[in-house]
Short mmCIF file of C-alpha atoms and ligand atoms in Angstrom, two decimals:
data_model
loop_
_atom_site.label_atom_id
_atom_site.label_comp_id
_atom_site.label_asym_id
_atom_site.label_seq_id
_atom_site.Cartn_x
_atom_site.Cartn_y
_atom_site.Cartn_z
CA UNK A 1 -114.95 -15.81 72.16
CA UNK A 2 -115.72 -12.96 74.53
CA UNK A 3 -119.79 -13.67 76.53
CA UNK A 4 -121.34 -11.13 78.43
CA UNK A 5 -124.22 -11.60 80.90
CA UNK A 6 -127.39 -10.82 79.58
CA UNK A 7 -129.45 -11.35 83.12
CA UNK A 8 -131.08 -14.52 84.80
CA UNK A 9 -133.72 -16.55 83.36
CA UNK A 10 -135.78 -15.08 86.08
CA UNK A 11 -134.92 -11.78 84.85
CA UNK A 12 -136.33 -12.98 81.18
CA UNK A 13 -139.28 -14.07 82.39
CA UNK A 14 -140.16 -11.15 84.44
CA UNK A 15 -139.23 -8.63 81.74
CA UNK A 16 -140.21 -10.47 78.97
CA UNK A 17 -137.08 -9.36 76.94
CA UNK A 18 -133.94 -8.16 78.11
CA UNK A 19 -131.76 -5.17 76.36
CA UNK A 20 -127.67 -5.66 76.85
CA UNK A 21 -124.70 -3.70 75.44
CA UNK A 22 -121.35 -5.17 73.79
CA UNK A 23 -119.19 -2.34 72.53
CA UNK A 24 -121.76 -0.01 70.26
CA UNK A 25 -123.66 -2.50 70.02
CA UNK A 26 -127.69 -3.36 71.52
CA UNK A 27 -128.47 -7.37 71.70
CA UNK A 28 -132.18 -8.48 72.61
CA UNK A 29 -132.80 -11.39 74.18
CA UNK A 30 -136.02 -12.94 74.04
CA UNK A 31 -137.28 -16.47 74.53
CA UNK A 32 -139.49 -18.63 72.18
CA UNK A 33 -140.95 -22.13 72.34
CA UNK A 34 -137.22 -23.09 70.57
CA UNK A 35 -135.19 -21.47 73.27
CA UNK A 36 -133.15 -18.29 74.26
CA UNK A 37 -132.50 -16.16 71.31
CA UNK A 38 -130.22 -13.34 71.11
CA UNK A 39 -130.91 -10.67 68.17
CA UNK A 40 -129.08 -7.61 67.06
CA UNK A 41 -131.98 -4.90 68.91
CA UNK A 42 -131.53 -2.62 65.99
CA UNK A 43 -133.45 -3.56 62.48
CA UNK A 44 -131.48 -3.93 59.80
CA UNK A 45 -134.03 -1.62 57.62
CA UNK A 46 -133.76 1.69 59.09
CA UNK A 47 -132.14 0.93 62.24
CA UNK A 48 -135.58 1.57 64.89
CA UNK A 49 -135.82 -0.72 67.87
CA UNK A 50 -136.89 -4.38 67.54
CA UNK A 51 -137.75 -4.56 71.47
CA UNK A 52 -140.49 -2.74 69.83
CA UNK A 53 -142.01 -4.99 67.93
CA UNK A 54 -144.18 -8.17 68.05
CA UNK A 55 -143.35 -11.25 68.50
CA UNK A 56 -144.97 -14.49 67.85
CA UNK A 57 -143.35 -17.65 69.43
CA UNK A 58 -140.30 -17.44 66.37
CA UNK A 59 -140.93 -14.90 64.54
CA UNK A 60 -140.44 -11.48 65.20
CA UNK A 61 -141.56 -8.26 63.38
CA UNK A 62 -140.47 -4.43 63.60
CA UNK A 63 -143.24 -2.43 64.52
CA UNK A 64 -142.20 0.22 61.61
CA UNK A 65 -142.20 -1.47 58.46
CA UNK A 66 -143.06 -4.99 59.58
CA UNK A 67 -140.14 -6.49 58.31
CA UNK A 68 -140.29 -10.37 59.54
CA UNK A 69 -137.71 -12.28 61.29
CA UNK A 70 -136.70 -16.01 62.02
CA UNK A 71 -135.28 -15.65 65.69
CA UNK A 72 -133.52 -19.15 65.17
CA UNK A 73 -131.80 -18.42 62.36
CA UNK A 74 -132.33 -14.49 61.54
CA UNK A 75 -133.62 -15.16 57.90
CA UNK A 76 -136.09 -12.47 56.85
CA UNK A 77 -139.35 -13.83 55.54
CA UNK A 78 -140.87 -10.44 54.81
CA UNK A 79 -138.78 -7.08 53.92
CA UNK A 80 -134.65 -7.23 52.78
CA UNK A 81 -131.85 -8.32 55.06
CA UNK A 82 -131.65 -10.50 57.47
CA UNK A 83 -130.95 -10.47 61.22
CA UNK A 84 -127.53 -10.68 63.17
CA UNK A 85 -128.23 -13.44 65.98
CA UNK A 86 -125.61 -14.03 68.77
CA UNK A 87 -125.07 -17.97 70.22
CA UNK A 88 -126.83 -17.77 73.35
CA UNK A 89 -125.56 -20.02 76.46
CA UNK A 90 -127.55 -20.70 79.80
CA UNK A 91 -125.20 -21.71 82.96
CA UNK A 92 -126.99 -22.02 86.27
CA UNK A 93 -129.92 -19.85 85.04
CA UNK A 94 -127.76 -17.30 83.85
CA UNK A 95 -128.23 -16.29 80.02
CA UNK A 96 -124.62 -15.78 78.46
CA UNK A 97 -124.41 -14.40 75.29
CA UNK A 98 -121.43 -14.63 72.56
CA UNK A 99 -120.18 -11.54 71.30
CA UNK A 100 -117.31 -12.66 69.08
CA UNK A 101 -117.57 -9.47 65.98
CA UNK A 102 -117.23 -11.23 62.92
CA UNK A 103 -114.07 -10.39 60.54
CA UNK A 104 -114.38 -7.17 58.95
CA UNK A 105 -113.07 -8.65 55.62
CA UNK A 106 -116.11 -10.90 55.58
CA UNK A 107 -117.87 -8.37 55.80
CA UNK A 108 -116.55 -5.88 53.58
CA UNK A 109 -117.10 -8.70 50.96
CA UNK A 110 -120.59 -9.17 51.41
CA UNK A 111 -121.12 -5.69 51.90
CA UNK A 112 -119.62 -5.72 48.44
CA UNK A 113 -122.13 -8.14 46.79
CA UNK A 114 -124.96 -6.64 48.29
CA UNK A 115 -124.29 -3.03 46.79
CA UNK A 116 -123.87 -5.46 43.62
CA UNK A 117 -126.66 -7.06 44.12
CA UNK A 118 -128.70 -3.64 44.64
CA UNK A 119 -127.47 -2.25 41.65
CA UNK A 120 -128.71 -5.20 39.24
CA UNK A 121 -131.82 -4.66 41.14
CA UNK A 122 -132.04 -1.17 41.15
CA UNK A 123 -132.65 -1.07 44.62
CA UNK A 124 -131.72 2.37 46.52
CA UNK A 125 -132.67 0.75 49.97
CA UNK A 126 -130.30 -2.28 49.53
CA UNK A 127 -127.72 0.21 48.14
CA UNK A 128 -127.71 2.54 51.04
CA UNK A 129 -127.90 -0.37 53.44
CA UNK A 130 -124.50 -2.02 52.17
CA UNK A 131 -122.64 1.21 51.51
CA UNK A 132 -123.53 1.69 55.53
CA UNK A 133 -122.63 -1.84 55.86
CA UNK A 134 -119.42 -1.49 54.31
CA UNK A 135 -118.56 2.07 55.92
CA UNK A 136 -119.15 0.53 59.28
CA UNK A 137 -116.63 -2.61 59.06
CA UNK A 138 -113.71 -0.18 57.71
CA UNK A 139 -111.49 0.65 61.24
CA UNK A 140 -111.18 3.77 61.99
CA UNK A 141 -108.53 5.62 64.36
CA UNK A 142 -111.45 7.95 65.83
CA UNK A 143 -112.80 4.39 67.64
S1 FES B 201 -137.10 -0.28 60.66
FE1 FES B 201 -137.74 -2.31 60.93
S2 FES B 201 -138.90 -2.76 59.18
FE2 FES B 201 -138.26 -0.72 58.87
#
């Protein structure tokens, strides 16, 4: 499983949160009274910036819509989908973080039940949400 260097604990603290790239990807790392957390940095609602928003201790909300996250386990407690969170690993005060993409199959199949799922519900926010989920885990040759 690839790990990338997200900065120091010293870094963390002095920063508050800490912004790193893996591929096309933006991870935030920010630190609660349960640890080091490492969060997708992009919402899953409409995509704005979750560096932006508040957090308080393990909880986390987007400053757009307030959507609410659990940074331990990235279950939503207010708005839709949930939050991608990355193992985090601390060697000699440096914060690693594992990047390991999940298998695109997976994906595809719960992208799958979630336009389901949106349909029964009627739900054009869900839908458009997996469609983009699904459209994103199909390769492409353009990279
Ligand atoms: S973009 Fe985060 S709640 Fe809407």
């Amino acid at each position: 499983m690839q790990k990338i260097l997200a900065g120091t604990l010293q870094d963390l603290e002095i920063k508050g949160r800490l912004i790193v790239k893996s591929g096309k990807r933006q991870i935030l790392v920010l630190r609660s009274s349960k640890g080091i957390h490492a969060v997708d940095h992009r919402c899953p609602h409409e995509g704005y910036p979750l560096s932006q928003g508040v957090q308080n201790d393990c909880v986390l909300t987007c400053a757009y819509h307030n959507w609410k996250f659990d940074l331990q386990t990235g279950q939503n407690s207010v708005g839709g989908d949930g939050l991608k969170i990355w193992p985090v690993e601390l060697r000699d005060q440096q914060i690693f973080v594992s990047v390991a993409e999940p298998n695109p199959l997976e994906v595809q199949k719960e992208a799958v039940g979630q336009v389901e799922e949106a349909l029964d519900q009627r739900n054009a926010g869900l839908l458009m949400r997996g469609l983009a989920r699904y459209s994103n885990s199909v390769p492409t040759d353009r990279g």
